[in-house]
Amino acid sequence: MQTDRKQLIEILDDQQQLWDVIIVGGGATGLGTAVDAASRGLKTLLLEQADFAKGTSSRSTKLVHGGVRYLAQGNIGLVREALYERGLLLKNAAHLVKNEVFVIPNYTWWSGPFYTIGLSVYDLLAGKLGFGRARHLSRTEIVNAIPTINQQKLHGGVSYHDGQFDDSRLAVNLAQTALEQGATVLNYFRVEGLVKDVKGKISGVRATDKETGKQYTLKSRSVVNATGVFVDELLQDDQPGRKSLVRSSQGIHLVVDRSFMPADQAIMIPHTEDGRVLFMVPWHDKLVLGTTDTPLNEHRLEPVALEEEIDFVLRTTATYLLKAPLRKDVLSVFAGLRPLAAPEEGSTKTKEISRSHKLLVSKSGLITMTGGKWTTYRRMAEDTVNQIYRTAQLPPENCKTKNLPIHGSQTGLDVTKPLSVYGTDLPQLLKLAEENPVWKTQIHPRLPFIQAQVIWAVRHEMARTVEDVLARRIRMLFLDARAAIDSAAGVAALMAKELNYDLSWEDQQKQEFVQLAQNYLLEPYQP
């Protein structure tokens, strides 16, 4: 597996190179498509304008799930598909996906039987790939399991099983898997526009290496638009003036200390005051609270939580916990944008917008995949690659990803250990830590991450900036933004030495990261 950026880019210097597919976008959809396409033998190139999973794909609720709310809406097909994919993910990314018990507390007498029956159907839809059976819980059982739950008017509850994972770690491992399968994947490589032949058919892209400024014209039999909330930008380049395909919906999450809910189980609140679902999920020894569902008319690469969203999460959480977190207790707040199929005229409610994925092929041959969610990324990729064969007029090959282990996958790991996310790479990471005694020390005293992880991220995981490391290779920014700010200078120094950069690069990286990290705090902070 080649991860050296210079050597990967050298492949692009061949002006006669003809790719079978160029994938634009390095989130869940694009990376999954690269793995699928390369594993079938297609000559595959993926280009991402920022870092892998920089956008939506690192900002999820950290769930691999069928979607209980979609079952309540009667969308049986979507739920069945997602539950099937959930089972495959547990098998193929065993180091990142864990079987999590979720509890729905019941504060009315009728909700216990209602949810027990509904979640039993949820289990049946999973078939042989089920994670466990739903069951009714007495009031005593819930209190014993979650001592910090609000006990006033508590009748009992229902427990069920779903998946929990680390989203950006999975993205990094998918990039590595794609490389292992023969693909070329590059971050910080922006696609500026499409190239068409005399018949108006897409024949490649124009792209720029954002680190050097060098421009490339790259030839391909097909191009996939997998840019998430940004799909309309490439579609506009293809067909100026066309109607928007997606509508953005923002979801935010607050991260607090586990002491507010020190249980192994997660909580799911199916009906909040405005109809949203709210989760309280243990993650990396912290507690993730969210999410919201706010329609937006614009989108950007670094979305910011709105005050009304923050208040909603804190207010709703306070209803269900004996000691509810306050603003001062929030360690990090992160916002993400969901690309949803655009609604009909006059509709503004995101619950009326399709959550299923959507495949579009334009007259020029541009293949666009949007919608969906992390759980179904593999199926989205399979559908996309099937279309690539049709568009590129190539002899089709069968999909291989149902039984393809993702880089690092290893069963039998203690997923509660902070380094378990490295899976089969863990022995090599620990060996690396032995090369320098300093590398075995913690990056920050409040979090378990060690300096060797920074070196590993640069050498083997294509990290190029301090943000890449502290936000997506090591999840420090999402877990404790103040600790991440305090760690920026040290991480920049480690990276500069590895990448042969000078002190000015270190200083610029620190300043840029501190400025960005302020968006993850409710109050400004300086180291």
Coordinates of C-alpha atoms in Angstrom, one line a residue:
M1 CA 0.0 0.0 0.0
Q2 CA 1.6 3.3 -1.2
T3 CA 0.6 6.3 0.9
D4 CA 3.5 8.7 -0.1
R5 CA 1.8 11.7 -1.7
K6 CA 4.7 12.5 -4.1
Q7 CA 4.7 9.0 -5.5
L8 CA 0.9 8.9 -5.8
I9 CA 0.9 12.2 -7.7
E10 CA 3.6 11.0 -10.1
I11 CA 1.1 8.7 -11.7
L12 CA -0.9 11.8 -12.8
D13 CA 2.0 13.2 -14.7
D14 CA 1.5 10.6 -17.5
Q15 CA -0.5 12.6 -20.0
Q16 CA -1.7 9.5 -21.8
Q17 CA -3.1 7.9 -18.6
L18 CA -6.8 6.9 -19.1
W19 CA -8.7 6.2 -16.0
D20 CA -11.8 4.0 -16.0
V21 CA -13.3 6.2 -13.4
I22 CA -12.4 9.5 -11.6
I23 CA -14.4 9.9 -8.3
V24 CA -14.8 13.5 -7.0
G25 CA -15.3 13.5 -3.3
G26 CA -13.6 11.7 -0.4
G27 CA -16.4 11.1 2.0
A28 CA -18.2 7.9 2.8
T29 CA -19.8 7.7 -0.7
G30 CA -16.7 8.5 -2.7
L31 CA -14.4 6.3 -0.7
G32 CA -16.8 3.4 -0.8
T33 CA -17.1 3.7 -4.5
A34 CA -13.2 3.8 -4.9
V35 CA -13.0 0.5 -2.9
D36 CA -15.7 -1.2 -4.9
A37 CA -14.4 0.0 -8.3
A38 CA -10.8 -0.9 -7.6
S39 CA -11.7 -4.3 -6.2
R40 CA -13.5 -5.1 -9.4
G41 CA -10.4 -4.2 -11.4
L42 CA -11.3 -0.7 -12.6
K43 CA -8.5 1.8 -12.9
T44 CA -9.7 4.2 -10.2
L45 CA -8.7 7.7 -9.2
L46 CA -10.3 9.6 -6.2
L47 CA -9.8 13.3 -5.7
E48 CA -10.8 15.1 -2.5
Q49 CA -10.6 18.9 -2.2
A50 CA -9.9 18.9 1.5
D51 CA -9.2 15.9 3.8
F52 CA -11.0 12.6 3.7
A53 CA -14.3 12.8 5.6
K54 CA -13.7 16.5 6.3
G55 CA -17.4 17.2 5.8
T56 CA -20.5 15.2 6.7
S57 CA -18.7 11.9 7.0
S58 CA -16.8 12.8 10.2
R59 CA -19.8 14.5 11.9
S60 CA -22.3 11.8 12.3
T61 CA -24.1 10.5 15.4
K62 CA -21.5 7.6 15.4
L63 CA -24.3 5.1 14.7
V64 CA -24.4 2.1 12.3
H65 CA -28.2 1.6 12.3
G66 CA -31.2 0.6 10.4
G67 CA -33.2 3.7 11.4
V68 CA -35.9 3.1 14.0
R69 CA -37.6 6.3 13.0
Y70 CA -37.9 5.1 9.4
L71 CA -39.6 2.0 10.6
A72 CA -42.2 4.2 12.4
Q73 CA -42.7 6.0 9.1
G74 CA -43.4 2.7 7.3
N75 CA -40.2 2.8 5.2
I76 CA -39.6 -1.0 5.5
G77 CA -37.4 -1.3 2.4
L78 CA -34.9 1.4 3.6
V79 CA -34.8 -0.2 7.1
R80 CA -34.2 -3.7 5.8
E81 CA -31.4 -2.5 3.5
A82 CA -29.7 -0.6 6.3
L83 CA -30.0 -3.5 8.7
Y84 CA -28.4 -5.8 6.2
E85 CA -25.5 -3.4 5.6
R86 CA -25.2 -2.9 9.3
G87 CA -24.5 -6.6 9.7
L88 CA -21.9 -6.5 6.9
L89 CA -20.1 -3.6 8.5
L90 CA -19.8 -5.4 11.9
K91 CA -18.2 -8.3 10.0
N92 CA -15.9 -6.3 7.6
A93 CA -14.9 -3.5 10.0
A94 CA -14.9 -5.4 13.3
H95 CA -12.3 -3.1 14.9
L96 CA -14.5 0.0 14.5
V97 CA -18.1 -1.2 14.8
K98 CA -19.5 -2.4 18.1
N99 CA -22.8 -3.9 19.1
E100 CA -24.4 -1.3 21.4
V101 CA -27.4 -1.7 23.6
F102 CA -29.9 1.2 23.3
V103 CA -32.6 2.0 25.9
I104 CA -35.9 3.8 25.2
P105 CA -37.2 5.0 28.5
N106 CA -41.0 4.9 28.8
Y107 CA -42.8 7.6 30.7
T108 CA -46.3 6.5 29.7
W109 CA -47.9 3.1 30.4
W110 CA -48.7 2.4 26.8
S111 CA -45.3 3.1 25.2
G112 CA -43.6 0.0 26.6
P113 CA -45.7 -2.5 24.7
F114 CA -45.8 -0.2 21.7
Y115 CA -42.0 0.0 21.3
T116 CA -41.4 -3.6 22.3
I117 CA -43.6 -4.7 19.4
G118 CA -42.1 -2.2 17.0
L119 CA -38.5 -3.1 17.9
S120 CA -39.2 -6.8 17.6
V121 CA -40.2 -6.1 14.0
Y122 CA -36.9 -4.2 13.7
D123 CA -35.0 -7.3 14.8
L124 CA -36.9 -9.6 12.4
L125 CA -36.0 -7.4 9.5
A126 CA -32.3 -7.9 10.3
G127 CA -32.7 -11.6 9.9
K128 CA -29.5 -13.6 10.4
L129 CA -27.5 -10.4 10.6
G130 CA -29.3 -9.3 13.7
F131 CA -27.4 -7.8 16.6
G132 CA -29.7 -9.0 19.4
R133 CA -33.3 -9.2 20.5
A134 CA -35.3 -6.3 21.8
R135 CA -36.9 -6.8 25.2
H136 CA -39.1 -4.9 27.7
L137 CA -37.4 -3.6 30.8
S138 CA -38.9 -2.9 34.2
R139 CA -38.4 0.4 36.0
T140 CA -35.9 -1.3 38.3
E141 CA -33.9 -2.7 35.4
I142 CA -33.6 0.7 33.8
V143 CA -32.6 2.5 36.9
N144 CA -29.9 -0.2 37.7
A145 CA -28.6 0.1 34.1
I146 CA -28.7 3.9 33.9
P147 CA -28.6 5.3 37.5
T148 CA -28.5 8.9 36.3
I149 CA -31.8 8.6 34.4
N150 CA -34.8 10.8 35.5
Q151 CA -36.9 8.4 37.5
Q152 CA -40.0 10.7 37.9
K153 CA -43.0 9.1 36.2
L154 CA -40.7 6.4 34.7
H155 CA -42.7 3.3 34.0
G156 CA -40.0 1.1 32.4
G157 CA -38.5 0.9 29.0
V158 CA -37.3 -1.2 26.0
S159 CA -33.8 -2.2 25.1
Y160 CA -32.7 -3.0 21.6
H161 CA -29.4 -3.5 19.8
D162 CA -27.8 -1.3 17.1
G163 CA -24.3 -0.4 15.9
Q164 CA -21.9 2.3 17.0
F165 CA -18.6 3.2 15.3
D166 CA -15.9 5.8 14.6
D167 CA -16.8 7.5 11.4
S168 CA -13.7 9.3 10.2
R169 CA -11.5 6.3 11.3
L170 CA -13.6 4.2 9.0
A171 CA -13.1 6.7 6.2
V172 CA -9.3 6.6 6.6
N173 CA -9.4 2.8 6.6
L174 CA -11.5 2.9 3.4
A175 CA -8.9 5.1 1.7
Q176 CA -6.3 2.6 2.7
T177 CA -8.4 -0.3 1.5
A178 CA -8.8 1.4 -1.9
L179 CA -5.1 1.9 -2.2
E180 CA -4.6 -1.8 -1.3
Q181 CA -7.0 -2.7 -4.1
G182 CA -5.0 -0.6 -6.6
A183 CA -6.8 2.7 -6.6
T184 CA -5.1 6.1 -6.4
V185 CA -6.6 8.3 -3.8
L186 CA -5.5 11.9 -3.0
N187 CA -6.7 14.5 -0.5
Y188 CA -6.1 18.3 -1.0
F189 CA -6.7 17.9 -4.7
R190 CA -9.5 20.1 -6.0
V191 CA -11.5 19.3 -9.1
E192 CA -12.0 22.7 -10.9
G193 CA -14.3 21.5 -13.7
L194 CA -15.3 18.8 -16.1
V195 CA -13.7 18.1 -19.5
K196 CA -16.0 17.1 -22.4
D197 CA -15.4 15.8 -25.9
V198 CA -16.8 17.2 -29.2
K199 CA -20.1 15.3 -28.6
G200 CA -20.6 16.8 -25.2
K201 CA -19.7 13.7 -23.3
I202 CA -17.6 13.9 -20.2
S203 CA -14.0 12.7 -20.9
G204 CA -12.2 13.8 -17.7
V205 CA -11.7 16.6 -15.2
R206 CA -9.4 19.6 -14.6
A207 CA -7.9 19.5 -11.1
T208 CA -5.4 21.4 -9.0
D209 CA -3.0 20.1 -6.3
K210 CA -3.8 22.5 -3.5
E211 CA -0.3 22.0 -1.9
T212 CA 1.7 22.9 -5.0
G213 CA -0.8 24.8 -7.2
K214 CA 0.0 22.5 -10.1
Q215 CA -2.9 22.0 -12.5
Y216 CA -3.8 18.8 -14.2
T217 CA -6.1 17.7 -17.0
L218 CA -7.0 14.0 -16.4
K219 CA -8.7 11.7 -18.8
S220 CA -11.4 9.2 -17.8
R221 CA -14.0 6.9 -19.2
S222 CA -16.4 8.0 -16.5
V223 CA -16.7 10.6 -13.7
V224 CA -18.6 10.2 -10.4
N225 CA -19.9 13.2 -8.5
A226 CA -19.8 12.1 -4.8
T227 CA -19.4 15.5 -3.2
G228 CA -22.3 15.2 -0.7
V229 CA -23.9 18.6 0.0
F230 CA -21.7 20.1 -2.8
V231 CA -23.1 17.9 -5.6
D232 CA -25.0 20.8 -7.2
E233 CA -21.7 22.7 -7.8
L234 CA -20.4 20.0 -10.2
L235 CA -23.9 19.5 -11.6
Q236 CA -24.1 23.2 -12.4
D237 CA -20.7 23.0 -14.2
D238 CA -22.2 20.1 -16.2
Q239 CA -25.6 21.8 -16.8
P240 CA -25.7 25.5 -16.0
G241 CA -29.0 26.6 -14.6
R242 CA -30.3 23.1 -13.6
K243 CA -32.5 22.7 -10.6
S244 CA -30.8 21.8 -7.3
L245 CA -30.7 18.1 -6.5
V246 CA -30.1 18.4 -2.8
R247 CA -31.3 20.4 0.2
S248 CA -29.0 20.6 3.2
S249 CA -30.1 19.7 6.7
Q250 CA -27.9 20.5 9.7
G251 CA -27.4 18.2 12.6
I252 CA -25.3 19.2 15.7
H253 CA -23.9 17.2 18.6
L254 CA -22.7 18.2 22.0
V255 CA -19.9 16.1 23.7
V256 CA -19.8 16.0 27.5
D257 CA -18.2 14.0 30.2
R258 CA -19.4 10.4 30.8
S259 CA -20.2 11.3 34.4
F260 CA -23.5 12.6 33.2
M261 CA -24.5 9.1 32.1
P262 CA -21.8 6.6 33.2
A263 CA -23.6 3.6 31.8
D264 CA -22.5 1.2 29.0
Q265 CA -25.9 1.6 27.3
A266 CA -27.0 4.4 25.1
I267 CA -30.4 6.2 25.3
M268 CA -32.7 6.9 22.3
I269 CA -35.5 9.4 22.7
P270 CA -37.9 8.7 19.8
H271 CA -40.1 11.8 20.2
T272 CA -38.9 15.1 21.4
E273 CA -40.8 18.3 21.7
D274 CA -40.6 19.0 18.0
G275 CA -40.7 15.4 16.7
R276 CA -36.9 14.9 16.4
V277 CA -35.1 11.8 17.6
L278 CA -32.4 12.5 20.2
F279 CA -29.5 10.1 21.1
M280 CA -27.2 10.0 24.2
V281 CA -24.4 7.7 23.1
P282 CA -21.1 6.7 24.9
W283 CA -18.2 7.3 22.5
H284 CA -14.5 7.2 23.3
D285 CA -15.2 7.5 27.0
K286 CA -17.3 10.6 26.5
L287 CA -21.0 11.1 25.9
V288 CA -22.4 12.4 22.5
L289 CA -25.7 14.2 22.6
G290 CA -27.7 14.9 19.5
T291 CA -28.9 15.4 16.9
T292 CA -30.9 18.3 15.4
D293 CA -32.5 18.5 12.0
T294 CA -32.4 22.1 10.8
P295 CA -33.1 23.0 7.1
L296 CA -30.5 25.3 5.6
N297 CA -30.5 27.2 2.4
E298 CA -26.7 27.3 2.1
H299 CA -23.8 25.1 3.0
R300 CA -20.1 25.4 3.8
L301 CA -17.2 23.1 4.5
E302 CA -17.1 24.0 8.1
P303 CA -20.7 24.4 9.4
V304 CA -21.3 26.0 12.8
A305 CA -23.9 25.1 15.4
L306 CA -26.8 27.5 15.9
E307 CA -27.7 28.7 19.3
E308 CA -31.3 27.4 19.0
E309 CA -29.8 23.9 18.2
I310 CA -27.5 24.0 21.2
D311 CA -30.4 25.1 23.5
F312 CA -32.7 22.3 22.1
V313 CA -30.1 19.5 22.8
L314 CA -29.4 20.8 26.4
R315 CA -33.1 21.4 27.2
T316 CA -34.1 18.0 25.9
T317 CA -31.3 16.2 27.7
A318 CA -32.3 17.9 30.9
T319 CA -35.7 16.2 30.7
Y320 CA -34.1 12.7 30.9
L321 CA -31.1 13.0 33.2
L322 CA -31.0 13.7 36.9
K323 CA -28.1 16.0 36.5
A324 CA -28.2 17.6 33.1
P325 CA -25.1 19.2 31.5
L326 CA -25.0 22.9 31.2
R327 CA -23.2 25.1 28.6
K328 CA -20.1 25.2 30.7
D329 CA -19.9 21.4 30.7
V330 CA -19.8 21.0 26.9
L331 CA -16.3 19.8 25.8
S332 CA -17.0 20.1 22.1
V333 CA -19.8 20.9 19.7
F334 CA -19.7 19.8 16.1
A335 CA -22.1 20.4 13.2
G336 CA -22.6 18.4 10.1
L337 CA -24.7 18.7 6.9
R338 CA -26.8 16.0 5.5
P339 CA -27.4 16.0 1.7
L340 CA -31.1 15.2 1.3
A341 CA -33.0 14.9 -2.0
A342 CA -34.5 18.3 -2.7
P343 CA -38.1 18.7 -1.6
E344 CA -41.1 19.5 -3.7
E345 CA -42.0 23.2 -4.1
G346 CA -43.3 24.7 -0.9
S347 CA -42.0 22.0 1.4
T348 CA -39.5 23.0 4.1
K349 CA -39.7 20.1 6.5
T350 CA -36.7 17.9 6.3
K351 CA -38.7 14.9 7.5
E352 CA -40.6 15.1 4.2
I353 CA -37.3 14.9 2.3
S354 CA -36.0 11.5 1.2
R355 CA -33.3 9.8 3.3
S356 CA -32.7 7.1 0.7
H357 CA -29.8 7.5 -1.7
K358 CA -30.3 8.7 -5.2
L359 CA -28.4 7.9 -8.4
L360 CA -28.5 10.3 -11.3
V361 CA -26.9 10.1 -14.7
S362 CA -26.9 13.3 -16.8
K363 CA -26.9 13.5 -20.6
S364 CA -23.2 14.1 -20.6
G365 CA -22.6 10.9 -18.6
L366 CA -21.8 12.5 -15.3
I367 CA -22.8 10.0 -12.5
T368 CA -24.0 11.6 -9.3
M369 CA -24.7 9.7 -6.1
T370 CA -26.2 11.6 -3.2
G371 CA -28.4 11.1 -0.1
G372 CA -28.1 7.9 2.0
K373 CA -26.1 7.5 5.2
W374 CA -22.9 5.9 6.5
T375 CA -24.6 2.6 7.2
T376 CA -25.6 2.1 3.6
Y377 CA -22.4 3.5 2.0
R378 CA -21.4 0.1 0.6
R379 CA -24.7 -0.4 -1.2
M380 CA -24.5 3.1 -2.5
A381 CA -21.0 2.3 -3.9
E382 CA -22.2 -0.9 -5.4
D383 CA -25.1 0.9 -7.3
T384 CA -22.6 3.6 -8.4
V385 CA -20.0 1.1 -9.8
N386 CA -22.7 -0.9 -11.6
Q387 CA -23.6 2.4 -13.3
I388 CA -19.9 3.1 -14.1
Y389 CA -19.8 -0.1 -16.1
R390 CA -22.8 0.9 -18.1
T391 CA -21.6 4.5 -18.7
A392 CA -18.1 3.5 -19.6
Q393 CA -19.4 0.6 -21.7
L394 CA -17.1 -1.9 -20.0
P395 CA -17.7 -5.6 -19.6
P396 CA -19.3 -5.9 -16.1
E397 CA -17.7 -7.6 -13.1
N398 CA -19.5 -8.7 -10.0
C399 CA -19.3 -6.7 -6.8
K400 CA -16.8 -8.1 -4.2
T401 CA -17.3 -5.8 -1.2
K402 CA -19.8 -7.9 0.7
N403 CA -17.0 -10.1 1.9
L404 CA -14.1 -7.7 1.6
P405 CA -12.5 -6.9 5.0
I406 CA -11.7 -3.2 5.4
H407 CA -8.2 -2.3 6.3
G408 CA -7.5 -3.0 10.0
S409 CA -10.5 -5.2 10.6
Q410 CA -9.9 -7.6 13.4
T411 CA -12.3 -9.5 15.6
G412 CA -11.9 -10.1 19.3
L413 CA -10.5 -6.7 20.2
D414 CA -11.5 -4.8 23.3
V415 CA -13.2 -1.9 21.6
T416 CA -13.3 0.1 24.8
K417 CA -9.5 0.5 24.5
P418 CA -8.5 3.8 22.8
L419 CA -6.0 2.2 20.4
S420 CA -8.3 -0.6 19.3
V421 CA -9.4 1.5 16.4
Y422 CA -6.1 0.6 14.7
G423 CA -7.1 -3.1 14.5
T424 CA -4.4 -5.1 12.7
D425 CA -2.2 -2.0 12.5
L426 CA -1.9 -1.9 16.3
P427 CA 1.2 -4.0 16.7
Q428 CA 3.1 -1.8 14.1
L429 CA 1.9 1.3 15.8
L430 CA 3.2 0.1 19.2
K431 CA 6.5 -0.9 17.5
L432 CA 6.7 2.6 16.1
A433 CA 6.3 4.0 19.6
E434 CA 9.3 2.1 20.7
E435 CA 11.6 4.0 18.3
N436 CA 11.5 7.1 20.4
P437 CA 10.6 7.2 24.2
V438 CA 8.9 10.6 23.7
W439 CA 6.5 9.1 21.2
K440 CA 5.0 6.8 23.9
T441 CA 3.9 9.9 26.0
Q442 CA 0.4 11.4 25.9
I443 CA -0.3 14.3 23.6
H444 CA -2.5 15.8 26.3
P445 CA -3.0 14.6 29.9
R446 CA -6.8 14.6 29.7
L447 CA -6.9 12.2 26.8
P448 CA -5.2 8.8 26.2
F449 CA -3.7 9.5 22.7
I450 CA 0.1 9.2 22.3
Q451 CA 2.6 11.0 20.1
A452 CA 3.3 7.9 18.0
Q453 CA -0.3 8.3 16.6
V454 CA 0.7 11.6 15.1
I455 CA 3.8 10.0 13.4
W456 CA 1.6 7.1 12.2
A457 CA -1.0 9.4 10.8
V458 CA 1.6 11.2 8.7
R459 CA 3.4 8.1 7.5
H460 CA 0.5 5.7 6.9
E461 CA -2.8 7.6 6.9
M462 CA -2.1 10.6 4.6
A463 CA -2.5 13.3 7.2
R464 CA -1.3 16.6 5.9
T465 CA -2.3 19.2 8.5
V466 CA -2.8 19.5 12.3
E467 CA -6.5 19.5 11.7
D468 CA -6.3 16.2 9.8
V469 CA -4.6 14.6 12.9
L470 CA -6.5 16.2 15.8
A471 CA -10.0 16.1 14.1
R472 CA -10.1 12.9 12.0
R473 CA -7.1 10.6 12.7
I474 CA -7.2 11.2 16.4
R475 CA -10.6 12.4 17.5
M476 CA -9.4 15.0 20.0
L477 CA -11.1 18.0 18.5
F478 CA -14.5 16.2 18.7
L479 CA -13.9 15.0 22.2
D480 CA -12.3 17.9 24.0
A481 CA -11.7 21.0 21.9
R482 CA -9.7 22.9 24.6
A483 CA -7.3 19.9 24.9
A484 CA -7.0 19.9 21.1
I485 CA -6.1 23.6 21.1
D486 CA -3.6 23.1 23.8
S487 CA -2.0 20.3 21.8
A488 CA -1.8 22.1 18.4
A489 CA 1.7 23.4 18.8
G490 CA 3.2 20.1 19.8
V491 CA 1.4 18.2 17.0
A492 CA 2.6 20.8 14.5
A493 CA 6.2 20.3 15.6
L494 CA 6.0 16.6 15.2
M495 CA 4.4 16.9 11.8
A496 CA 6.8 19.5 10.6
K497 CA 9.8 17.2 11.3
E498 CA 8.1 14.3 9.5
L499 CA 7.1 16.4 6.5
N500 CA 10.3 18.5 6.3
Y501 CA 8.5 21.8 6.9
D502 CA 10.0 24.9 8.7
L503 CA 8.9 26.9 11.7
S504 CA 6.7 29.2 9.7
W505 CA 4.6 26.2 8.6
E506 CA 4.4 25.1 12.3
D507 CA 3.2 28.6 13.3
Q508 CA 0.7 28.9 10.5
Q509 CA -0.7 25.4 11.2
K510 CA -1.2 26.2 14.9
Q511 CA -2.9 29.6 14.2
E512 CA -5.2 28.0 11.6
F513 CA -6.2 25.1 13.9
V514 CA -6.8 27.4 16.9
Q515 CA -9.1 29.6 14.8
L516 CA -11.0 26.6 13.4
A517 CA -11.3 24.9 16.9
Q518 CA -13.1 28.0 18.3
N519 CA -16.2 26.8 16.3
Y520 CA -16.2 23.6 18.4
L521 CA -16.5 25.6 21.7
L522 CA -19.4 27.5 23.2
E523 CA -17.0 30.1 24.7
P524 CA -13.7 31.4 23.1
Y525 CA -10.5 29.9 24.4
Q526 CA -6.8 30.6 24.0
P527 CA -4.0 28.2 25.0

